[in-house]
Amino acid sequence: MASSAAQTIARPEPAIHRLTVLVVLADARRAEQLADALAASDDLVPALAGSGVGQMADVAVADEAGLESRLVSPATPVVLLSRRAGSGPVADTVLAVLPASADGLLIAAAARLAASGYRVGKAPPSRVVHGDFHDDELAGEETPDDNQPRPALSPREAEVLALLAEGAPNKVIARRLNISVHTAKFHVAAILIKLGAANRTDAIAIAMRQGLVLV
């Protein structure tokens, strides 16, 4: 009879859910640069306007001109890159508003949040849908009140939070910070508790609204 050890089967690594990001910007060079930056993330697949992605996109990154075009499906959540400080009302599908000069990592984080239904920055109120970036720790049902004061994050937790905003899983966080996966999980759990977040996506949304992740 085979031993239990011999019968043990290694669990496969969970597949990364990849989001298709449609980039619709008036500045073609900026659009190409942003697409290259987004492509550096394992979980994002950028597509430039005119590539035929259209309604297949999970989220769109657009400027005002792109938003007014018909290249973005009315059902697609949008990250708006705006050059207008304090711009007026925008479409309900705009779930995030960032400065036009925002860097690729920040836009990538906003795209992940928008694709999960979270509102970031000056976007209009919308229904919040709890998302999950392959996270199973401390999942909850209630939406936290992020206007309440939260305990300060430690310097190491701030580093972990920055990597969470990049969409990094625990193994990548561990490798980047030269710590064990167990320690990375501990820091992630501490961040969720301190921010009162239901999951990793929720933590990033709260952190961006509180200015812990700068826009």
mmCIF file with all atom_site columns, C-alpha atoms in Angstrom:
data_model
loop_
_atom_site.group_PDB
_atom_site.id
_atom_site.type_symbol
_atom_site.label_atom_id
_atom_site.label_alt_id
_atom_site.label_comp_id
_atom_site.label_asym_id
_atom_site.label_entity_id
_atom_site.label_seq_id
_atom_site.pdbx_PDB_ins_code
_atom_site.Cartn_x
_atom_site.Cartn_y
_atom_site.Cartn_z
_atom_site.occupancy
_atom_site.B_iso_or_equiv
_atom_site.pdbx_formal_charge
_atom_site.auth_seq_id
_atom_site.auth_comp_id
_atom_site.auth_asym_id
_atom_site.auth_atom_id
_atom_site.pdbx_PDB_model_num
ATOM 1   C CA . MET A 1 1   ? 0.000   0.000  0.000   1.00 0.00 ? 1   MET A CA 1
ATOM 2   C CA . ALA A 1 2   ? 1.457   3.349  -0.982  1.00 0.00 ? 2   ALA A CA 1
ATOM 3   C CA . SER A 1 3   ? 2.340   5.687  1.832   1.00 0.00 ? 3   SER A CA 1
ATOM 4   C CA . SER A 1 4   ? 0.375   8.886  2.430   1.00 0.00 ? 4   SER A CA 1
ATOM 5   C CA . ALA A 1 5   ? 3.468   10.881 1.484   1.00 0.00 ? 5   ALA A CA 1
ATOM 6   C CA . ALA A 1 6   ? 3.572   9.198  -1.904  1.00 0.00 ? 6   ALA A CA 1
ATOM 7   C CA . GLN A 1 7   ? -0.079  9.987  -2.436  1.00 0.00 ? 7   GLN A CA 1
ATOM 8   C CA . THR A 1 8   ? 0.380   13.665 -1.689  1.00 0.00 ? 8   THR A CA 1
ATOM 9   C CA . ILE A 1 9   ? -0.189  15.773 -4.767  1.00 0.00 ? 9   ILE A CA 1
ATOM 10  C CA . ALA A 1 10  ? 1.282   19.260 -4.936  1.00 0.00 ? 10  ALA A CA 1
ATOM 11  C CA . ARG A 1 11  ? -1.320  21.982 -5.282  1.00 0.00 ? 11  ARG A CA 1
ATOM 12  C CA . PRO A 1 12  ? -1.011  23.926 -8.519  1.00 0.00 ? 12  PRO A CA 1
ATOM 13  C CA . GLU A 1 13  ? -0.381  27.651 -8.314  1.00 0.00 ? 13  GLU A CA 1
ATOM 14  C CA . PRO A 1 14  ? -3.605  29.670 -8.777  1.00 0.00 ? 14  PRO A CA 1
ATOM 15  C CA . ALA A 1 15  ? -3.904  31.097 -12.274 1.00 0.00 ? 15  ALA A CA 1
ATOM 16  C CA . ILE A 1 16  ? -3.516  34.869 -12.538 1.00 0.00 ? 16  ILE A CA 1
ATOM 17  C CA . HIS A 1 17  ? -6.693  36.554 -13.708 1.00 0.00 ? 17  HIS A CA 1
ATOM 18  C CA . ARG A 1 18  ? -5.573  38.883 -16.487 1.00 0.00 ? 18  ARG A CA 1
ATOM 19  C CA . LEU A 1 19  ? -7.474  42.096 -17.166 1.00 0.00 ? 19  LEU A CA 1
ATOM 20  C CA . THR A 1 20  ? -7.729  43.551 -20.652 1.00 0.00 ? 20  THR A CA 1
ATOM 21  C CA . VAL A 1 21  ? -7.093  47.305 -20.462 1.00 0.00 ? 21  VAL A CA 1
ATOM 22  C CA . LEU A 1 22  ? -8.164  49.462 -23.405 1.00 0.00 ? 22  LEU A CA 1
ATOM 23  C CA . VAL A 1 23  ? -6.006  52.600 -23.714 1.00 0.00 ? 23  VAL A CA 1
ATOM 24  C CA . VAL A 1 24  ? -7.780  55.499 -25.451 1.00 0.00 ? 24  VAL A CA 1
ATOM 25  C CA . LEU A 1 25  ? -5.685  58.681 -25.396 1.00 0.00 ? 25  LEU A CA 1
ATOM 26  C CA . ALA A 1 26  ? -5.477  61.571 -27.851 1.00 0.00 ? 26  ALA A CA 1
ATOM 27  C CA . ASP A 1 27  ? -1.671  61.558 -27.541 1.00 0.00 ? 27  ASP A CA 1
ATOM 28  C CA . ALA A 1 28  ? -0.620  58.424 -29.461 1.00 0.00 ? 28  ALA A CA 1
ATOM 29  C CA . ARG A 1 29  ? 2.913   58.461 -28.050 1.00 0.00 ? 29  ARG A CA 1
ATOM 30  C CA . ARG A 1 30  ? 1.637   58.701 -24.481 1.00 0.00 ? 30  ARG A CA 1
ATOM 31  C CA . ALA A 1 31  ? -0.807  55.875 -25.201 1.00 0.00 ? 31  ALA A CA 1
ATOM 32  C CA . GLU A 1 32  ? 2.003   53.617 -26.451 1.00 0.00 ? 32  GLU A CA 1
ATOM 33  C CA . GLN A 1 33  ? 4.201   54.453 -23.452 1.00 0.00 ? 33  GLN A CA 1
ATOM 34  C CA . LEU A 1 34  ? 1.350   53.714 -21.063 1.00 0.00 ? 34  LEU A CA 1
ATOM 35  C CA . ALA A 1 35  ? 0.542   50.444 -22.822 1.00 0.00 ? 35  ALA A CA 1
ATOM 36  C CA . ASP A 1 36  ? 4.190   49.385 -22.451 1.00 0.00 ? 36  ASP A CA 1
ATOM 37  C CA . ALA A 1 37  ? 4.107   50.273 -18.742 1.00 0.00 ? 37  ALA A CA 1
ATOM 38  C CA . LEU A 1 38  ? 0.891   48.314 -18.168 1.00 0.00 ? 38  LEU A CA 1
ATOM 39  C CA . ALA A 1 39  ? 2.257   45.325 -20.077 1.00 0.00 ? 39  ALA A CA 1
ATOM 40  C CA . ALA A 1 40  ? 5.000   45.014 -17.439 1.00 0.00 ? 40  ALA A CA 1
ATOM 41  C CA . SER A 1 41  ? 2.360   43.748 -14.987 1.00 0.00 ? 41  SER A CA 1
ATOM 42  C CA . ASP A 1 42  ? 1.618   40.038 -15.158 1.00 0.00 ? 42  ASP A CA 1
ATOM 43  C CA . ASP A 1 43  ? -2.113  40.573 -14.654 1.00 0.00 ? 43  ASP A CA 1
ATOM 44  C CA . LEU A 1 44  ? -2.756  43.346 -17.209 1.00 0.00 ? 44  LEU A CA 1
ATOM 45  C CA . VAL A 1 45  ? -3.099  43.022 -20.989 1.00 0.00 ? 45  VAL A CA 1
ATOM 46  C CA . PRO A 1 46  ? -3.137  46.500 -22.596 1.00 0.00 ? 46  PRO A CA 1
ATOM 47  C CA . ALA A 1 47  ? -4.718  47.189 -25.990 1.00 0.00 ? 47  ALA A CA 1
ATOM 48  C CA . LEU A 1 48  ? -4.537  50.460 -27.909 1.00 0.00 ? 48  LEU A CA 1
ATOM 49  C CA . ALA A 1 49  ? -7.607  52.152 -29.358 1.00 0.00 ? 49  ALA A CA 1
ATOM 50  C CA . GLY A 1 50  ? -8.436  50.741 -32.784 1.00 0.00 ? 50  GLY A CA 1
ATOM 51  C CA . SER A 1 51  ? -7.119  47.292 -31.935 1.00 0.00 ? 51  SER A CA 1
ATOM 52  C CA . GLY A 1 52  ? -10.620 45.835 -32.109 1.00 0.00 ? 52  GLY A CA 1
ATOM 53  C CA . VAL A 1 53  ? -10.843 45.049 -28.382 1.00 0.00 ? 53  VAL A CA 1
ATOM 54  C CA . GLY A 1 54  ? -13.765 47.412 -27.773 1.00 0.00 ? 54  GLY A CA 1
ATOM 55  C CA . GLN A 1 55  ? -16.473 45.725 -25.702 1.00 0.00 ? 55  GLN A CA 1
ATOM 56  C CA . MET A 1 56  ? -14.120 42.898 -24.739 1.00 0.00 ? 56  MET A CA 1
ATOM 57  C CA . ALA A 1 57  ? -12.104 45.212 -22.466 1.00 0.00 ? 57  ALA A CA 1
ATOM 58  C CA . ASP A 1 58  ? -12.408 44.765 -18.689 1.00 0.00 ? 58  ASP A CA 1
ATOM 59  C CA . VAL A 1 59  ? -11.488 48.402 -18.076 1.00 0.00 ? 59  VAL A CA 1
ATOM 60  C CA . ALA A 1 60  ? -10.484 51.424 -20.147 1.00 0.00 ? 60  ALA A CA 1
ATOM 61  C CA . VAL A 1 61  ? -7.932  54.157 -19.501 1.00 0.00 ? 61  VAL A CA 1
ATOM 62  C CA . ALA A 1 62  ? -8.970  57.290 -21.360 1.00 0.00 ? 62  ALA A CA 1
ATOM 63  C CA . ASP A 1 63  ? -8.576  61.059 -21.456 1.00 0.00 ? 63  ASP A CA 1
ATOM 64  C CA . GLU A 1 64  ? -11.473 63.464 -22.018 1.00 0.00 ? 64  GLU A CA 1
ATOM 65  C CA . ALA A 1 65  ? -11.272 63.041 -25.799 1.00 0.00 ? 65  ALA A CA 1
ATOM 66  C CA . GLY A 1 66  ? -11.200 59.266 -25.503 1.00 0.00 ? 66  GLY A CA 1
ATOM 67  C CA . LEU A 1 67  ? -14.145 59.319 -23.150 1.00 0.00 ? 67  LEU A CA 1
ATOM 68  C CA . GLU A 1 68  ? -16.177 61.323 -25.664 1.00 0.00 ? 68  GLU A CA 1
ATOM 69  C CA . SER A 1 69  ? -15.308 58.964 -28.496 1.00 0.00 ? 69  SER A CA 1
ATOM 70  C CA . ARG A 1 70  ? -17.277 55.821 -29.226 1.00 0.00 ? 70  ARG A CA 1
ATOM 71  C CA . LEU A 1 71  ? -14.278 53.559 -28.800 1.00 0.00 ? 71  LEU A CA 1
ATOM 72  C CA . VAL A 1 72  ? -15.140 52.757 -25.171 1.00 0.00 ? 72  VAL A CA 1
ATOM 73  C CA . SER A 1 73  ? -18.182 50.595 -24.532 1.00 0.00 ? 73  SER A CA 1
ATOM 74  C CA . PRO A 1 74  ? -20.832 52.266 -22.318 1.00 0.00 ? 74  PRO A CA 1
ATOM 75  C CA . ALA A 1 75  ? -20.617 49.224 -20.032 1.00 0.00 ? 75  ALA A CA 1
ATOM 76  C CA . THR A 1 76  ? -16.837 49.410 -19.517 1.00 0.00 ? 76  THR A CA 1
ATOM 77  C CA . PRO A 1 77  ? -15.502 50.986 -16.299 1.00 0.00 ? 77  PRO A CA 1
ATOM 78  C CA . VAL A 1 78  ? -13.142 53.865 -17.042 1.00 0.00 ? 78  VAL A CA 1
ATOM 79  C CA . VAL A 1 79  ? -10.017 55.360 -15.460 1.00 0.00 ? 79  VAL A CA 1
ATOM 80  C CA . LEU A 1 80  ? -10.026 58.995 -16.593 1.00 0.00 ? 80  LEU A CA 1
ATOM 81  C CA . LEU A 1 81  ? -6.679  60.777 -17.008 1.00 0.00 ? 81  LEU A CA 1
ATOM 82  C CA . SER A 1 82  ? -7.642  64.406 -16.677 1.00 0.00 ? 82  SER A CA 1
ATOM 83  C CA . ARG A 1 83  ? -5.659  67.582 -17.354 1.00 0.00 ? 83  ARG A CA 1
ATOM 84  C CA . ARG A 1 84  ? -8.394  69.708 -15.821 1.00 0.00 ? 84  ARG A CA 1
ATOM 85  C CA . ALA A 1 85  ? -7.957  70.324 -12.116 1.00 0.00 ? 85  ALA A CA 1
ATOM 86  C CA . GLY A 1 86  ? -11.304 70.025 -10.392 1.00 0.00 ? 86  GLY A CA 1
ATOM 87  C CA . SER A 1 87  ? -13.069 69.024 -13.590 1.00 0.00 ? 87  SER A CA 1
ATOM 88  C CA . GLY A 1 88  ? -16.859 69.003 -13.690 1.00 0.00 ? 88  GLY A CA 1
ATOM 89  C CA . PRO A 1 89  ? -19.261 66.044 -13.716 1.00 0.00 ? 89  PRO A CA 1
ATOM 90  C CA . VAL A 1 90  ? -18.178 62.951 -15.585 1.00 0.00 ? 90  VAL A CA 1
ATOM 91  C CA . ALA A 1 91  ? -19.944 59.837 -16.809 1.00 0.00 ? 91  ALA A CA 1
ATOM 92  C CA . ASP A 1 92  ? -21.171 57.266 -14.303 1.00 0.00 ? 92  ASP A CA 1
ATOM 93  C CA . THR A 1 93  ? -18.835 54.683 -15.832 1.00 0.00 ? 93  THR A CA 1
ATOM 94  C CA . VAL A 1 94  ? -15.805 56.714 -14.697 1.00 0.00 ? 94  VAL A CA 1
ATOM 95  C CA . LEU A 1 95  ? -14.726 54.993 -11.484 1.00 0.00 ? 95  LEU A CA 1
ATOM 96  C CA . ALA A 1 96  ? -11.346 56.674 -11.132 1.00 0.00 ? 96  ALA A CA 1
ATOM 97  C CA . VAL A 1 97  ? -9.981  60.122 -11.970 1.00 0.00 ? 97  VAL A CA 1
ATOM 98  C CA . LEU A 1 98  ? -6.212  60.618 -11.965 1.00 0.00 ? 98  LEU A CA 1
ATOM 99  C CA . PRO A 1 99  ? -3.940  63.434 -13.159 1.00 0.00 ? 99  PRO A CA 1
ATOM 100 C CA . ALA A 1 100 ? -2.887  63.068 -16.794 1.00 0.00 ? 100 ALA A CA 1
ATOM 101 C CA . SER A 1 101 ? 0.731   62.880 -15.590 1.00 0.00 ? 101 SER A CA 1
ATOM 102 C CA . ALA A 1 102 ? 0.119   59.890 -13.264 1.00 0.00 ? 102 ALA A CA 1
ATOM 103 C CA . ASP A 1 103 ? 2.719   57.144 -13.626 1.00 0.00 ? 103 ASP A CA 1
ATOM 104 C CA . GLY A 1 104 ? 2.081   53.667 -14.964 1.00 0.00 ? 104 GLY A CA 1
ATOM 105 C CA . LEU A 1 105 ? 2.073   51.912 -11.575 1.00 0.00 ? 105 LEU A CA 1
ATOM 106 C CA . LEU A 1 106 ? -0.596  54.218 -10.193 1.00 0.00 ? 106 LEU A CA 1
ATOM 107 C CA . ILE A 1 107 ? -2.722  53.930 -13.339 1.00 0.00 ? 107 ILE A CA 1
ATOM 108 C CA . ALA A 1 108 ? -2.369  50.137 -13.167 1.00 0.00 ? 108 ALA A CA 1
ATOM 109 C CA . ALA A 1 109 ? -3.567  50.143 -9.547  1.00 0.00 ? 109 ALA A CA 1
ATOM 110 C CA . ALA A 1 110 ? -6.537  52.359 -10.442 1.00 0.00 ? 110 ALA A CA 1
ATOM 111 C CA . ALA A 1 111 ? -7.381  50.098 -13.402 1.00 0.00 ? 111 ALA A CA 1
ATOM 112 C CA . ARG A 1 112 ? -7.482  47.040 -11.141 1.00 0.00 ? 112 ARG A CA 1
ATOM 113 C CA . LEU A 1 113 ? -9.761  48.850 -8.701  1.00 0.00 ? 113 LEU A CA 1
ATOM 114 C CA . ALA A 1 114 ? -12.058 50.191 -11.411 1.00 0.00 ? 114 ALA A CA 1
ATOM 115 C CA . ALA A 1 115 ? -12.344 46.734 -12.973 1.00 0.00 ? 115 ALA A CA 1
ATOM 116 C CA . SER A 1 116 ? -13.477 45.457 -9.557  1.00 0.00 ? 116 SER A CA 1
ATOM 117 C CA . GLY A 1 117 ? -16.062 48.236 -9.196  1.00 0.00 ? 117 GLY A CA 1
ATOM 118 C CA . TYR A 1 118 ? -14.226 50.507 -6.795  1.00 0.00 ? 118 TYR A CA 1
ATOM 119 C CA . ARG A 1 119 ? -14.387 54.298 -6.987  1.00 0.00 ? 119 ARG A CA 1
ATOM 120 C CA . VAL A 1 120 ? -11.103 56.213 -6.708  1.00 0.00 ? 120 VAL A CA 1
ATOM 121 C CA . GLY A 1 121 ? -10.309 59.922 -6.569  1.00 0.00 ? 121 GLY A CA 1
ATOM 122 C CA . LYS A 1 122 ? -12.868 62.411 -7.899  1.00 0.00 ? 122 LYS A CA 1
ATOM 123 C CA . ALA A 1 123 ? -15.039 59.860 -9.651  1.00 0.00 ? 123 ALA A CA 1
ATOM 124 C CA . PRO A 1 124 ? -18.818 60.108 -9.155  1.00 0.00 ? 124 PRO A CA 1
ATOM 125 C CA . PRO A 1 125 ? -20.496 57.919 -6.502  1.00 0.00 ? 125 PRO A CA 1
ATOM 126 C CA . SER A 1 126 ? -21.106 54.372 -7.664  1.00 0.00 ? 126 SER A CA 1
ATOM 127 C CA . ARG A 1 127 ? -22.005 50.967 -6.286  1.00 0.00 ? 127 ARG A CA 1
ATOM 128 C CA . VAL A 1 128 ? -18.999 49.332 -4.670  1.00 0.00 ? 128 VAL A CA 1
ATOM 129 C CA . VAL A 1 129 ? -18.425 45.738 -5.651  1.00 0.00 ? 129 VAL A CA 1
ATOM 130 C CA . HIS A 1 130 ? -15.981 43.824 -3.489  1.00 0.00 ? 130 HIS A CA 1
ATOM 131 C CA . GLY A 1 131 ? -13.226 42.331 -5.645  1.00 0.00 ? 131 GLY A CA 1
ATOM 132 C CA . ASP A 1 132 ? -10.520 39.841 -4.798  1.00 0.00 ? 132 ASP A CA 1
ATOM 133 C CA . PHE A 1 133 ? -6.969  39.711 -6.139  1.00 0.00 ? 133 PHE A CA 1
ATOM 134 C CA . HIS A 1 134 ? -6.364  36.037 -5.249  1.00 0.00 ? 134 HIS A CA 1
ATOM 135 C CA . ASP A 1 135 ? -6.694  36.888 -1.545  1.00 0.00 ? 135 ASP A CA 1
ATOM 136 C CA . ASP A 1 136 ? -8.423  34.687 0.985   1.00 0.00 ? 136 ASP A CA 1
ATOM 137 C CA . GLU A 1 137 ? -7.348  36.245 4.253   1.00 0.00 ? 137 GLU A CA 1
ATOM 138 C CA . LEU A 1 138 ? -9.756  38.331 6.313   1.00 0.00 ? 138 LEU A CA 1
ATOM 139 C CA . ALA A 1 139 ? -12.462 38.422 3.653   1.00 0.00 ? 139 ALA A CA 1
ATOM 140 C CA . GLY A 1 140 ? -15.586 40.163 4.926   1.00 0.00 ? 140 GLY A CA 1
ATOM 141 C CA . GLU A 1 141 ? -19.066 41.253 3.973   1.00 0.00 ? 141 GLU A CA 1
ATOM 142 C CA . GLU A 1 142 ? -19.240 44.842 5.216   1.00 0.00 ? 142 GLU A CA 1
ATOM 143 C CA . THR A 1 143 ? -17.849 47.932 3.514   1.00 0.00 ? 143 THR A CA 1
ATOM 144 C CA . PRO A 1 144 ? -15.557 49.728 5.991   1.00 0.00 ? 144 PRO A CA 1
ATOM 145 C CA . ASP A 1 145 ? -15.976 53.370 6.922   1.00 0.00 ? 145 ASP A CA 1
ATOM 146 C CA . ASP A 1 146 ? -12.666 54.732 5.631   1.00 0.00 ? 146 ASP A CA 1
ATOM 147 C CA . ASN A 1 147 ? -13.375 58.187 7.043   1.00 0.00 ? 147 ASN A CA 1
ATOM 148 C CA . GLN A 1 148 ? -12.605 56.880 10.506  1.00 0.00 ? 148 GLN A CA 1
ATOM 149 C CA . PRO A 1 149 ? -9.044  57.402 11.821  1.00 0.00 ? 149 PRO A CA 1
ATOM 150 C CA . ARG A 1 150 ? -6.829  54.375 11.357  1.00 0.00 ? 150 ARG A CA 1
ATOM 151 C CA . PRO A 1 151 ? -3.647  53.305 13.186  1.00 0.00 ? 151 PRO A CA 1
ATOM 152 C CA . ALA A 1 152 ? -0.484  54.405 11.418  1.00 0.00 ? 152 ALA A CA 1
ATOM 153 C CA . LEU A 1 153 ? 1.274   51.884 9.213   1.00 0.00 ? 153 LEU A CA 1
ATOM 154 C CA . SER A 1 154 ? 4.842   50.892 10.014  1.00 0.00 ? 154 SER A CA 1
ATOM 155 C CA . PRO A 1 155 ? 7.555   51.630 7.425   1.00 0.00 ? 155 PRO A CA 1
ATOM 156 C CA . ARG A 1 156 ? 7.561   47.958 6.378   1.00 0.00 ? 156 ARG A CA 1
ATOM 157 C CA . GLU A 1 157 ? 3.759   47.917 6.095   1.00 0.00 ? 157 GLU A CA 1
ATOM 158 C CA . ALA A 1 158 ? 3.957   51.030 3.922   1.00 0.00 ? 158 ALA A CA 1
ATOM 159 C CA . GLU A 1 159 ? 6.363   49.176 1.617   1.00 0.00 ? 159 GLU A CA 1
ATOM 160 C CA . VAL A 1 160 ? 4.011   46.194 1.462   1.00 0.00 ? 160 VAL A CA 1
ATOM 161 C CA . LEU A 1 161 ? 1.059   48.503 0.746   1.00 0.00 ? 161 LEU A CA 1
ATOM 162 C CA . ALA A 1 162 ? 2.934   50.064 -2.174  1.00 0.00 ? 162 ALA A CA 1
ATOM 163 C CA . LEU A 1 163 ? 3.505   46.598 -3.639  1.00 0.00 ? 163 LEU A CA 1
ATOM 164 C CA . LEU A 1 164 ? -0.149  45.697 -3.077  1.00 0.00 ? 164 LEU A CA 1
ATOM 165 C CA . ALA A 1 165 ? -1.042  48.748 -5.164  1.00 0.00 ? 165 ALA A CA 1
ATOM 166 C CA . GLU A 1 166 ? 1.056   47.225 -7.958  1.00 0.00 ? 166 GLU A CA 1
ATOM 167 C CA . GLY A 1 167 ? -1.029  44.060 -7.728  1.00 0.00 ? 167 GLY A CA 1
ATOM 168 C CA . ALA A 1 168 ? 1.821   42.005 -6.310  1.00 0.00 ? 168 ALA A CA 1
ATOM 169 C CA . PRO A 1 169 ? 0.865   38.636 -4.747  1.00 0.00 ? 169 PRO A CA 1
ATOM 170 C CA . ASN A 1 170 ? 2.451   37.504 -1.480  1.00 0.00 ? 170 ASN A CA 1
ATOM 171 C CA . LYS A 1 171 ? 5.279   35.603 -3.181  1.00 0.00 ? 171 LYS A CA 1
ATOM 172 C CA . VAL A 1 172 ? 6.316   38.671 -5.174  1.00 0.00 ? 172 VAL A CA 1
ATOM 173 C CA . ILE A 1 173 ? 6.118   40.872 -2.063  1.00 0.00 ? 173 ILE A CA 1
ATOM 174 C CA . ALA A 1 174 ? 8.331   38.404 -0.222  1.00 0.00 ? 174 ALA A CA 1
ATOM 175 C CA . ARG A 1 175 ? 10.876  38.319 -3.035  1.00 0.00 ? 175 ARG A CA 1
ATOM 176 C CA . ARG A 1 176 ? 10.956  42.109 -3.520  1.00 0.00 ? 176 ARG A CA 1
ATOM 177 C CA . LEU A 1 177 ? 11.377  42.818 0.204   1.00 0.00 ? 177 LEU A CA 1
ATOM 178 C CA . ASN A 1 178 ? 13.628  39.815 0.899   1.00 0.00 ? 178 ASN A CA 1
ATOM 179 C CA . ILE A 1 179 ? 11.268  38.381 3.506   1.00 0.00 ? 179 ILE A CA 1
ATOM 180 C CA . SER A 1 180 ? 9.486   35.036 3.838   1.00 0.00 ? 180 SER A CA 1
ATOM 181 C CA . VAL A 1 181 ? 6.058   34.451 2.320   1.00 0.00 ? 181 VAL A CA 1
ATOM 182 C CA . HIS A 1 182 ? 4.745   33.858 5.841   1.00 0.00 ? 182 HIS A CA 1
ATOM 183 C CA . THR A 1 183 ? 6.021   37.286 6.917   1.00 0.00 ? 183 THR A CA 1
ATOM 184 C CA . ALA A 1 184 ? 4.514   38.882 3.800   1.00 0.00 ? 184 ALA A CA 1
ATOM 185 C CA . LYS A 1 185 ? 1.132   37.346 4.681   1.00 0.00 ? 185 LYS A CA 1
ATOM 186 C CA . PHE A 1 186 ? 1.500   38.669 8.228   1.00 0.00 ? 186 PHE A CA 1
ATOM 187 C CA . HIS A 1 187 ? 2.131   42.219 6.986   1.00 0.00 ? 187 HIS A CA 1
ATOM 188 C CA . VAL A 1 188 ? -0.787  42.032 4.530   1.00 0.00 ? 188 VAL A CA 1
ATOM 189 C CA . ALA A 1 189 ? -3.105  40.856 7.304   1.00 0.00 ? 189 ALA A CA 1
ATOM 190 C CA . ALA A 1 190 ? -1.890  43.686 9.572   1.00 0.00 ? 190 ALA A CA 1
ATOM 191 C CA . ILE A 1 191 ? -2.566  46.250 6.830   1.00 0.00 ? 191 ILE A CA 1
ATOM 192 C CA . LEU A 1 192 ? -6.092  44.925 6.285   1.00 0.00 ? 192 LEU A CA 1
ATOM 193 C CA . ILE A 1 193 ? -6.796  45.108 10.015  1.00 0.00 ? 193 ILE A CA 1
ATOM 194 C CA . LYS A 1 194 ? -5.352  48.605 10.430  1.00 0.00 ? 194 LYS A CA 1
ATOM 195 C CA . LEU A 1 195 ? -7.248  49.974 7.436   1.00 0.00 ? 195 LEU A CA 1
ATOM 196 C CA . GLY A 1 196 ? -10.432 48.104 8.338   1.00 0.00 ? 196 GLY A CA 1
ATOM 197 C CA . ALA A 1 197 ? -10.409 46.576 4.864   1.00 0.00 ? 197 ALA A CA 1
ATOM 198 C CA . ALA A 1 198 ? -12.346 43.506 3.765   1.00 0.00 ? 198 ALA A CA 1
ATOM 199 C CA . ASN A 1 199 ? -9.661  42.312 1.338   1.00 0.00 ? 199 ASN A CA 1
ATOM 200 C CA . ARG A 1 200 ? -6.606  43.464 -0.586  1.00 0.00 ? 200 ARG A CA 1
ATOM 201 C CA . THR A 1 201 ? -8.568  45.394 -3.199  1.00 0.00 ? 201 THR A CA 1
ATOM 202 C CA . ASP A 1 202 ? -10.514 47.171 -0.468  1.00 0.00 ? 202 ASP A CA 1
ATOM 203 C CA . ALA A 1 203 ? -7.242  48.083 1.274   1.00 0.00 ? 203 ALA A CA 1
ATOM 204 C CA . ILE A 1 204 ? -5.868  49.736 -1.868  1.00 0.00 ? 204 ILE A CA 1
ATOM 205 C CA . ALA A 1 205 ? -9.083  51.698 -2.374  1.00 0.00 ? 205 ALA A CA 1
ATOM 206 C CA . ILE A 1 206 ? -9.060  52.948 1.235   1.00 0.00 ? 206 ILE A CA 1
ATOM 207 C CA . ALA A 1 207 ? -5.351  53.769 1.070   1.00 0.00 ? 207 ALA A CA 1
ATOM 208 C CA . MET A 1 208 ? -5.764  55.805 -2.120  1.00 0.00 ? 208 MET A CA 1
ATOM 209 C CA . ARG A 1 209 ? -8.694  57.747 -0.658  1.00 0.00 ? 209 ARG A CA 1
ATOM 210 C CA . GLN A 1 210 ? -6.752  58.457 2.546   1.00 0.00 ? 210 GLN A CA 1
ATOM 211 C CA . GLY A 1 211 ? -3.637  59.524 0.666   1.00 0.00 ? 211 GLY A CA 1
ATOM 212 C CA . LEU A 1 212 ? -1.521  56.591 1.852   1.00 0.00 ? 212 LEU A CA 1
ATOM 213 C CA . VAL A 1 213 ? -0.930  55.824 -1.821  1.00 0.00 ? 213 VAL A CA 1
ATOM 214 C CA . LEU A 1 214 ? -0.302  59.206 -3.385  1.00 0.00 ? 214 LEU A CA 1
ATOM 215 C CA . VAL A 1 215 ? -2.107  60.475 -6.461  1.00 0.00 ? 215 VAL A CA 1
#
